[in-house]
Coordinates of C-alpha atoms in Angstrom, one line a residue:
M1 CA 127.6 162.9 83.0
D2 CA 124.6 164.6 81.6
L3 CA 123.4 162.0 78.5
N4 CA 120.6 164.9 77.5
N5 CA 123.7 167.4 77.4
I6 CA 126.2 164.6 75.7
L7 CA 123.4 163.9 72.7
S8 CA 122.9 167.8 72.1
R9 CA 126.9 168.4 71.7
L10 CA 126.9 165.4 69.5
E11 CA 125.1 167.1 66.9
T12 CA 126.7 170.6 67.1
D13 CA 130.4 169.6 68.0
N14 CA 133.3 169.0 65.8
E15 CA 135.0 165.6 65.3
E16 CA 137.9 166.5 68.0
E17 CA 135.3 167.9 70.6
I18 CA 133.0 164.8 70.2
E19 CA 135.9 162.5 70.7
K20 CA 137.0 164.2 74.1
L21 CA 133.6 164.2 75.3
L22 CA 133.4 160.6 74.9
Q23 CA 136.7 160.1 76.0
Q24 CA 135.3 161.5 79.7
Y25 CA 132.1 159.5 79.5
N26 CA 134.6 156.6 79.1
R27 CA 136.5 157.3 81.8
E28 CA 133.8 157.3 84.0
N29 CA 132.0 154.4 83.0
S30 CA 134.7 151.9 82.4
H31 CA 133.3 149.6 85.1
T32 CA 130.0 150.3 84.8
F33 CA 127.6 147.0 83.9
S34 CA 124.4 148.1 85.6
F35 CA 122.1 151.2 84.2
D36 CA 119.5 153.2 85.4
Q37 CA 116.7 151.8 83.6
K38 CA 115.5 155.9 83.8
E39 CA 117.8 156.8 81.1
E40 CA 117.0 154.0 79.0
S41 CA 115.5 155.7 76.2
L42 CA 118.4 158.9 76.3
R43 CA 121.1 155.6 76.6
S44 CA 119.1 153.9 73.2
K45 CA 119.5 157.4 71.5
L46 CA 122.8 157.7 72.5
C47 CA 123.6 154.5 70.7
Q48 CA 121.6 155.9 67.3
S49 CA 123.9 159.1 67.6
I50 CA 127.2 157.2 67.9
L51 CA 126.4 155.4 65.0
T52 CA 125.7 158.6 62.9
V53 CA 129.1 159.9 64.2
L54 CA 130.7 157.0 63.3
G55 CA 128.9 156.9 59.5
R56 CA 130.9 160.1 58.8
Q57 CA 134.3 160.2 57.9
V58 CA 135.7 160.6 61.0
Q59 CA 139.4 159.9 61.9
P60 CA 140.4 156.9 63.9
C61 CA 141.2 158.3 66.9
C62 CA 137.8 159.3 67.1
Q63 CA 136.1 156.7 65.9
R64 CA 137.8 154.7 68.7
A65 CA 136.3 156.7 71.7
C66 CA 133.0 156.4 69.8
L67 CA 133.6 152.4 69.5
E68 CA 134.5 152.7 73.1
T69 CA 131.2 154.4 74.6
L70 CA 129.2 151.7 72.5
R71 CA 130.8 149.3 73.8
I72 CA 129.9 150.2 77.5
L73 CA 126.1 150.9 76.2
S74 CA 126.2 147.7 74.7
R75 CA 126.3 145.7 77.8
D76 CA 122.8 147.0 78.7
K77 CA 120.7 144.5 76.1
R78 CA 117.5 146.8 76.5
V79 CA 119.1 149.9 74.8
L80 CA 120.5 147.8 71.9
G81 CA 117.5 148.6 69.2
P82 CA 119.8 151.2 67.4
V83 CA 122.2 149.0 66.9
A84 CA 120.8 145.1 66.4
T85 CA 119.8 146.4 62.7
K86 CA 121.3 145.5 59.4
E87 CA 122.5 149.7 58.9
G88 CA 124.1 149.3 62.4
M89 CA 125.6 145.5 62.5
L90 CA 127.1 146.5 58.6
V91 CA 128.8 150.2 60.4
L92 CA 130.3 147.8 62.9
A93 CA 131.5 145.4 60.5
G94 CA 133.2 147.8 58.1
L95 CA 134.9 149.2 61.1
A96 CA 136.0 145.5 61.8
Q97 CA 136.9 145.0 58.4
L98 CA 134.7 142.6 57.6
H99 CA 133.0 142.1 54.6
G100 CA 131.0 139.1 54.7
G101 CA 129.1 138.1 51.7
E102 CA 130.7 141.3 49.6
E103 CA 132.4 139.9 46.3
G104 CA 136.4 139.6 46.5
G105 CA 135.7 139.8 50.4
D106 CA 138.4 137.8 50.9
N107 CA 140.9 139.3 49.5
Q108 CA 140.3 142.9 51.1
N109 CA 140.3 141.3 54.6
G110 CA 144.1 140.1 53.6
L111 CA 145.2 143.9 52.1
K112 CA 144.2 145.9 54.8
E113 CA 145.6 143.7 57.2
D114 CA 149.0 144.5 56.4
T115 CA 148.3 148.1 55.9
L116 CA 146.5 148.7 59.1
T117 CA 148.0 151.1 61.5
E118 CA 148.5 151.1 65.5
E119 CA 145.8 153.3 65.9
E120 CA 143.5 151.5 62.8
E121 CA 143.9 148.1 64.3
R122 CA 142.5 149.6 67.7
V123 CA 139.3 151.0 66.3
V124 CA 139.4 147.0 64.4
V125 CA 139.5 145.3 67.8
E126 CA 136.9 148.2 69.4
A127 CA 134.5 146.8 66.7
L128 CA 134.9 143.3 67.6
K129 CA 134.3 143.6 70.7
C130 CA 131.4 146.0 70.2
L131 CA 130.5 143.0 67.6
C132 CA 130.8 140.3 70.6
N133 CA 128.6 142.4 73.4
V134 CA 125.6 143.1 70.6
V135 CA 125.4 139.5 69.1
F136 CA 125.8 138.1 72.9
N137 CA 122.9 140.2 74.0
S138 CA 120.8 140.6 71.2
V139 CA 118.7 137.8 69.3
A140 CA 117.9 140.5 66.9
A141 CA 121.6 140.9 65.9
Q142 CA 122.3 137.0 66.2
Q143 CA 120.0 137.2 62.8
V144 CA 121.1 140.3 61.6
G145 CA 124.9 138.9 61.8
A146 CA 123.9 135.9 59.6
D147 CA 121.9 137.9 57.4
V148 CA 125.2 139.7 56.4
Q149 CA 127.3 136.8 56.5
L150 CA 129.6 137.8 59.2
A151 CA 130.9 134.2 59.6
R152 CA 132.4 134.3 56.0
G153 CA 134.0 137.5 56.9
L154 CA 135.7 136.1 60.1
C155 CA 137.3 133.1 58.5
A156 CA 138.3 135.2 55.7
R157 CA 140.5 136.8 58.4
L158 CA 141.2 134.0 59.9
H159 CA 143.4 133.0 56.9
T160 CA 145.3 135.9 57.1
T161 CA 145.7 137.2 60.6
R162 CA 149.4 137.1 62.1
A163 CA 150.4 136.1 65.4
G164 CA 151.3 140.2 65.8
R165 CA 147.7 141.0 65.6
H166 CA 147.4 139.1 68.7
E167 CA 143.7 141.2 69.5
V168 CA 142.4 141.1 66.2
G169 CA 142.7 137.2 66.3
L170 CA 141.8 136.9 69.5
F171 CA 138.1 138.9 68.8
S172 CA 137.7 137.4 65.7
L173 CA 137.6 134.0 67.6
R174 CA 135.7 135.0 70.1
L175 CA 132.6 136.5 67.7
L176 CA 133.2 133.1 65.9
F177 CA 132.4 131.3 68.6
L178 CA 129.3 133.4 69.8
L179 CA 128.0 133.1 66.4
S180 CA 128.1 129.0 66.1
A181 CA 126.6 128.5 69.8
L182 CA 123.9 130.8 69.3
R183 CA 122.8 130.3 65.8
P184 CA 122.7 126.6 64.4
D185 CA 122.0 127.7 61.0
V186 CA 125.5 129.7 61.3
R187 CA 127.0 126.8 62.4
G188 CA 126.1 124.8 60.0
G189 CA 127.2 126.9 57.0
L190 CA 130.3 127.2 58.8
R191 CA 131.1 123.8 58.8
R192 CA 129.5 122.6 54.9
E193 CA 130.3 125.8 53.0
L194 CA 132.9 127.7 54.7
H195 CA 135.3 124.5 56.2
A196 CA 135.8 126.3 59.6
V197 CA 136.6 122.9 61.0
R198 CA 139.5 122.9 59.1
L199 CA 140.7 126.6 59.8
L200 CA 140.2 126.2 63.3
T201 CA 142.2 123.2 62.9
E202 CA 145.3 124.7 61.4
V203 CA 144.5 127.9 63.4
L204 CA 145.6 125.8 66.5
E205 CA 148.6 124.1 64.9
R206 CA 149.9 127.8 64.2
T207 CA 149.0 128.8 67.4
L208 CA 150.5 125.7 69.5
D209 CA 153.5 125.4 66.9
V210 CA 152.5 121.7 66.3
H211 CA 155.5 120.0 63.9
W212 CA 154.3 116.4 62.3
V213 CA 156.1 113.6 62.7
G214 CA 154.0 111.1 61.7
P215 CA 150.5 111.1 60.1
Y216 CA 148.9 112.0 63.4
E217 CA 151.9 112.5 65.6
A218 CA 152.8 116.0 66.7
A219 CA 156.3 116.3 67.9
P220 CA 156.7 115.7 71.9
P221 CA 157.5 119.3 73.3
D222 CA 160.8 120.1 74.9
P223 CA 161.0 119.1 78.7
Q224 CA 163.3 122.7 78.7
A225 CA 160.5 124.6 76.9
L226 CA 159.1 127.9 78.0
P227 CA 155.5 127.8 79.0
I228 CA 152.8 128.6 75.9
P229 CA 152.7 132.1 75.9
A230 CA 149.9 133.8 77.5
E231 CA 148.5 135.2 73.9
D232 CA 148.5 132.4 72.2
N233 CA 147.3 130.1 75.3
E234 CA 144.2 133.0 75.0
R235 CA 143.6 132.4 71.5
A236 CA 143.8 128.4 71.5
M237 CA 141.4 128.6 74.4
E238 CA 138.7 130.3 72.0
A239 CA 139.4 128.8 68.8
L240 CA 138.6 125.0 71.0
K241 CA 135.6 127.0 72.3
A242 CA 134.7 127.5 68.7
L243 CA 135.8 124.0 67.4
F244 CA 133.7 122.7 70.0
N245 CA 130.6 124.2 68.7
L246 CA 130.9 123.0 65.4
T247 CA 131.9 119.5 66.4
L248 CA 128.9 119.0 68.6
S249 CA 127.2 117.2 65.6
D250 CA 128.4 114.4 62.9
A251 CA 131.8 115.7 61.7
G252 CA 131.4 113.5 58.4
D253 CA 129.8 116.3 56.0
E254 CA 133.1 117.9 55.5
D255 CA 136.6 116.0 56.0
G256 CA 135.8 112.7 57.9
D257 CA 137.9 110.9 59.6
H258 CA 141.3 112.5 58.8
Q259 CA 140.2 116.0 60.0
L260 CA 138.4 114.3 63.3
R261 CA 142.4 112.1 63.9
L262 CA 144.0 115.4 63.2
I263 CA 142.0 117.1 66.1
S264 CA 142.6 114.3 68.1
A265 CA 146.3 114.1 67.6
I266 CA 146.7 117.9 68.2
M267 CA 144.5 117.8 71.7
R268 CA 147.2 115.1 72.7
H269 CA 149.5 117.8 71.8
L270 CA 147.9 120.3 74.2
L271 CA 147.6 117.8 77.0
M272 CA 151.2 117.9 76.9
L273 CA 152.0 121.4 76.6
K274 CA 152.7 123.6 79.9
T275 CA 151.0 127.1 80.4
Q276 CA 152.1 130.1 82.7
T277 CA 150.1 128.9 85.3
E278 CA 148.4 125.9 86.5
E279 CA 144.8 127.5 86.3
K280 CA 145.5 127.9 82.9
T281 CA 146.6 124.4 82.0
E282 CA 143.4 123.3 83.8
E283 CA 141.3 125.5 81.7
A284 CA 143.1 124.0 78.7
H285 CA 142.9 120.3 79.5
S286 CA 139.1 121.3 80.5
H287 CA 138.9 122.3 76.7
A288 CA 140.8 119.6 75.0
V289 CA 138.4 117.0 77.5
N290 CA 135.7 118.4 76.1
L291 CA 136.2 118.4 72.5
L292 CA 137.3 115.3 72.8
S293 CA 134.3 114.2 74.0
N294 CA 132.6 115.3 71.0
L295 CA 135.1 113.2 68.6
P296 CA 133.7 109.6 67.9
V297 CA 135.2 107.2 70.1
S298 CA 137.5 105.3 67.1
C299 CA 139.9 108.7 66.8
L300 CA 140.6 108.3 70.2
D301 CA 143.1 105.4 69.5
V302 CA 145.4 108.8 68.4
L303 CA 146.2 109.7 72.0
I304 CA 148.1 106.3 72.7
D305 CA 149.2 105.3 69.0
V306 CA 152.4 107.4 69.0
P307 CA 155.2 105.0 67.0
V308 CA 158.0 107.3 66.8
Q309 CA 157.8 108.7 70.2
G310 CA 157.2 104.4 71.4
G311 CA 155.1 103.5 74.5
V312 CA 155.2 100.4 77.1
E313 CA 155.4 96.8 76.0
E314 CA 152.9 96.0 78.8
Y315 CA 149.9 97.9 77.3
S316 CA 150.6 96.8 73.8
G317 CA 153.2 99.2 73.0
K318 CA 151.1 102.3 73.4
N319 CA 151.7 105.6 75.0
M320 CA 149.9 105.8 78.2
E321 CA 151.0 109.4 78.7
A322 CA 148.2 111.9 77.7
V323 CA 145.6 109.1 79.7
Q324 CA 147.4 109.2 82.6
V325 CA 146.9 113.3 82.1
L326 CA 143.5 113.2 81.9
L327 CA 143.9 110.6 85.1
D328 CA 145.3 113.2 86.8
F329 CA 143.1 116.1 85.4
M330 CA 140.2 113.9 86.5
E331 CA 141.4 113.5 90.4
K332 CA 142.2 117.4 90.4
R333 CA 138.7 118.1 89.5
I334 CA 137.0 115.5 92.1
D335 CA 139.3 116.9 94.7
K336 CA 138.2 121.0 93.9
Q337 CA 136.0 122.0 96.8
G338 CA 132.9 123.7 95.9
S339 CA 133.5 123.0 92.5
N340 CA 130.4 122.0 90.0
Y341 CA 130.6 118.8 89.6
K342 CA 128.1 118.2 87.0
E343 CA 130.0 120.6 84.8
G344 CA 133.9 120.2 86.0
L345 CA 134.1 116.4 86.3
T346 CA 131.1 114.2 84.5
P347 CA 132.6 115.1 81.0
V348 CA 136.1 113.9 81.7
L349 CA 134.7 110.6 83.3
S350 CA 132.5 110.1 80.4
L351 CA 135.4 110.7 78.3
L352 CA 137.4 108.4 79.9
T353 CA 134.2 105.9 80.2
E354 CA 134.2 105.8 76.7
G355 CA 137.5 105.2 75.9
S356 CA 137.9 102.5 78.0
R357 CA 134.8 101.0 76.7
H358 CA 136.1 100.6 73.7
H359 CA 140.1 100.7 73.6
R360 CA 141.1 97.5 75.8
E361 CA 145.0 99.0 76.2
I362 CA 142.9 102.4 77.7
R363 CA 140.9 100.2 80.3
R364 CA 143.5 98.2 81.1
Y365 CA 146.1 100.8 82.3
I366 CA 143.1 103.5 83.9
K367 CA 142.0 99.6 85.9
A368 CA 145.9 99.3 87.0
Q369 CA 146.1 103.2 88.2
V370 CA 142.2 103.3 89.8
L371 CA 141.1 99.6 91.0
P372 CA 144.6 98.0 91.6
P373 CA 144.2 94.4 93.3
L374 CA 142.3 94.2 96.8
K375 CA 144.6 94.1 99.4
D376 CA 143.3 95.7 102.7
V377 CA 139.4 95.2 102.7
K378 CA 139.0 95.9 106.7
I379 CA 138.3 99.8 105.5
R380 CA 135.3 100.8 103.3
P381 CA 135.4 100.9 99.8
E382 CA 134.4 104.6 100.1
I383 CA 136.8 105.7 103.2
G384 CA 139.8 107.0 102.2
T385 CA 141.9 109.3 99.7
T386 CA 143.2 106.8 96.4
I387 CA 141.1 107.7 93.2
R388 CA 139.3 104.6 94.0
N389 CA 137.9 105.9 97.5
K390 CA 136.7 109.3 95.7
L391 CA 135.2 107.6 93.1
V392 CA 133.5 105.4 95.2
R393 CA 132.1 108.4 97.3
L394 CA 130.7 109.7 94.0
M395 CA 128.6 106.9 93.6
T396 CA 126.5 107.9 96.0
H397 CA 127.0 111.6 95.1
V398 CA 123.3 114.1 95.2
D399 CA 123.5 114.6 91.7
M400 CA 121.9 111.8 89.6
G401 CA 124.4 112.8 86.8
V402 CA 127.3 112.5 88.5
K403 CA 126.6 109.6 90.3
Q404 CA 126.1 107.5 87.4
S405 CA 128.9 109.0 85.8
A406 CA 131.2 107.5 88.6
A407 CA 129.4 104.4 88.7
E408 CA 129.6 103.8 85.2
F409 CA 133.3 104.3 85.0
L410 CA 134.0 101.7 87.4
F411 CA 131.6 99.4 86.1
V412 CA 133.2 99.8 82.8
L413 CA 136.5 99.3 84.4
C414 CA 135.6 96.0 85.9
K415 CA 134.4 94.9 82.4
E416 CA 130.6 95.2 83.4
S417 CA 130.8 92.4 85.5
V418 CA 128.7 92.8 88.7
D419 CA 130.2 90.4 90.9
N420 CA 133.5 91.9 89.5
L421 CA 132.4 95.7 90.7
L422 CA 131.0 94.5 94.2
K423 CA 134.4 93.3 95.0
Y424 CA 135.5 96.7 94.7
T425 CA 132.6 98.9 95.9
G426 CA 130.3 97.3 97.4
Y427 CA 126.8 96.1 97.2
G428 CA 125.3 99.5 98.9
N429 CA 127.5 101.9 96.9
A430 CA 126.1 100.1 93.5
A431 CA 122.5 99.4 94.3
G432 CA 121.9 102.3 92.3
L433 CA 123.7 101.5 89.0
L434 CA 122.2 98.1 89.5
V435 CA 118.8 99.1 89.7
A436 CA 119.1 101.5 86.7
R437 CA 120.8 98.6 84.2
G438 CA 118.0 95.6 85.6
L439 CA 121.2 94.2 87.2
L440 CA 120.4 93.4 90.9
A441 CA 120.3 89.7 90.1
G442 CA 124.0 90.2 88.9
G443 CA 125.3 89.4 85.6
R444 CA 127.0 91.1 82.8
G445 CA 126.7 94.6 81.0
E446 CA 126.1 94.0 77.2
T447 CA 129.7 94.9 76.0
Q448 CA 131.8 92.7 75.3
Y449 CA 135.5 92.7 76.7
S450 CA 138.2 90.8 75.8
D451 CA 138.8 87.3 78.7
D452 CA 141.9 88.8 80.3
E453 CA 141.3 88.0 83.8
D454 CA 143.2 90.0 87.0
S455 CA 144.0 87.5 89.7
D456 CA 143.0 88.4 93.1
T457 CA 145.8 88.7 96.0
E458 CA 146.3 86.3 98.7
E459 CA 145.5 88.7 101.2
Y460 CA 141.8 89.3 99.4
K461 CA 141.2 85.3 98.5
S462 CA 142.0 84.6 102.7
A463 CA 139.6 87.5 103.9
K464 CA 137.0 87.3 101.1
P465 CA 134.3 84.8 103.0
F466 CA 134.4 87.6 105.7
I467 CA 133.9 90.3 103.7
N468 CA 130.6 92.1 104.1
P469 CA 129.2 92.2 100.9
I470 CA 126.5 95.1 101.5
T471 CA 129.6 97.6 102.7
G472 CA 132.3 96.0 100.8
H473 CA 134.6 95.1 103.9
V474 CA 135.3 92.9 106.5
E475 CA 133.4 94.4 109.5
E476 CA 134.5 93.6 113.3
P477 CA 132.3 91.2 115.1
M478 CA 129.0 93.0 116.6
P479 CA 127.1 91.9 119.5
N480 CA 124.0 89.8 118.3
P481 CA 120.8 91.7 119.9
I482 CA 118.9 88.9 120.1
E483 CA 121.4 86.6 121.7
E484 CA 119.6 86.7 125.1
M485 CA 116.1 86.8 123.7
T486 CA 113.6 83.6 124.6
E487 CA 111.7 82.2 121.1
E488 CA 108.9 84.2 122.5
Q489 CA 110.6 87.4 122.5
K490 CA 112.0 87.0 118.8
E491 CA 109.1 86.4 118.1
Y492 CA 106.7 89.0 119.5
E493 CA 109.9 91.6 118.2
A494 CA 109.3 90.2 114.5
Q495 CA 105.5 90.3 114.7
K496 CA 106.2 94.3 116.0
L497 CA 108.1 94.8 112.9
V498 CA 106.4 93.3 110.5
N499 CA 103.3 95.0 111.8
M500 CA 105.1 98.8 111.3
F501 CA 106.4 97.5 107.8
D502 CA 102.5 96.8 107.1
K503 CA 101.8 100.1 108.6
L504 CA 103.9 101.8 106.6
S505 CA 103.2 100.6 103.4
R506 CA 99.5 101.2 103.4
Q507 CA 100.5 104.5 104.2
N508 CA 102.0 104.7 101.3
L509 CA 105.3 105.7 103.0
I510 CA 107.0 103.5 101.9
R511 CA 106.6 100.8 99.0
P512 CA 107.8 96.7 99.7
M513 CA 109.6 95.8 96.2
G514 CA 111.4 92.4 95.0
V515 CA 113.3 91.8 92.1
R516 CA 112.0 90.2 88.8
K517 CA 114.1 87.1 87.3
D518 CA 115.5 90.0 84.4
G519 CA 117.0 91.5 87.6
T520 CA 114.9 94.8 87.5
L521 CA 112.4 95.8 90.6
A522 CA 108.9 95.5 91.2
P523 CA 106.1 95.5 93.2
L524 CA 106.5 92.9 96.0
D525 CA 103.1 91.3 95.4
E526 CA 104.1 90.8 91.3
T527 CA 107.2 89.5 92.2
L528 CA 105.4 87.0 94.6
C529 CA 103.0 86.0 92.6
Q530 CA 105.5 85.5 89.5
A531 CA 107.6 83.3 91.5
A532 CA 104.1 81.3 92.7
E533 CA 103.4 81.0 89.1
D534 CA 106.9 79.6 88.6
S535 CA 106.9 77.1 90.9
T536 CA 103.2 76.0 89.9
G537 CA 104.6 75.7 86.4
S538 CA 107.7 73.7 87.3
D539 CA 104.7 71.1 89.8
S540 CA 102.4 70.5 86.3
D541 CA 103.2 67.9 84.4

């Protein structure tokens, strides 16, 4: 459609004609996401004209058509100047029935919610969608949103929104997520003044139908129960994203330990629930992992301490169902072909690492699943389909963050014992971690662990003398390449090798390194000098 024609008709046509005109534009552009730069100024004028129409007392059906057009236009961040003003944002906030800092705003939100007609509800939803687009695409709109206290209106809305108003709740949560993600000042206000952590926790309780049977223990879901309804799942995911933003920093200034342990218990409940599809279940577990990673590690005992449901005697009566779900989720992420390991895998690896480091029962359970006692040591540790094999392969991944996360996880499962780690991985796979930790000479990490020890199997004990410590497995006997050489030939080959290393070193293509007494790497010259000095010192009187 010709934009000049639309602009002229918006000034002269009546309400009904404007509605029909914009509905036609909306149908033609509903799937348009890239726009002609030559018409940029016209689209900007169209935004202003629509705001002018919305400023009049027009019927909800006309408001809805205007907002749909504005939502399409707001996909282009270059034309949002007229909307990203205080006047423009207040028009949208008014249509979304968000009253921000106005006196009595909370009550107004609650009263109008109960009296909305279906058409008025569609107007509220379209206005919220527009606000989401505008806030996401415009820094100026983010500032105005903070100034007019959109977050306050959203919190008031979430206190009163009924489950039947699905889209109103969904897009209110999405807008709250965007504001909390993009504006640190809004995030702080949400936590301290609006008590949004508690509010979003209550939203999750309602949405996920949580029933408490203990201080931090939700009733287990019925195995025969239907999956979470799709709409409830959508709202829960938006609430989890917003809650993630609000728990990024220390939560002690709002509700302290109690509120965070309550969130941990809800995350445990979520891990036990089924959703409509496997993909949605994985998404829910991913959000649960991200949120749990923000909480103090001391709160993770809530995942396993469920007295009413009971646990396993072997692990001090703790319930390991949630930990098993996290392990299964981790393995699925490892197996996912073409996935971004850094975003998809490292959060759950870090969560399980910290849980294992600080909670003995979690570490013992995970080690039994991931690093069971060794029996067959004829195959290299990185070859195979077990979870151990998959994690050892990740120890040499090209992404530094991924390989460090995998190595640290296995190291903690081995109670940060270098000897124990090498038993399961081989020196070659573990070298990166040992260099980073300064443990090339062996030893332990800094964390103190319990004294319980795993006994080696008879198969491992009998094979141990024949295991290659570099590869971590028993190798087939290899022919000795110098067996048939004379002493002169051996000396010649040795000198030839020395000369090659010397040449590469002089050209700075390699740098010979040695290991200091503290287990860290240093240039070979330095370590040799240090060794000589130590020898001289020990010989002196």
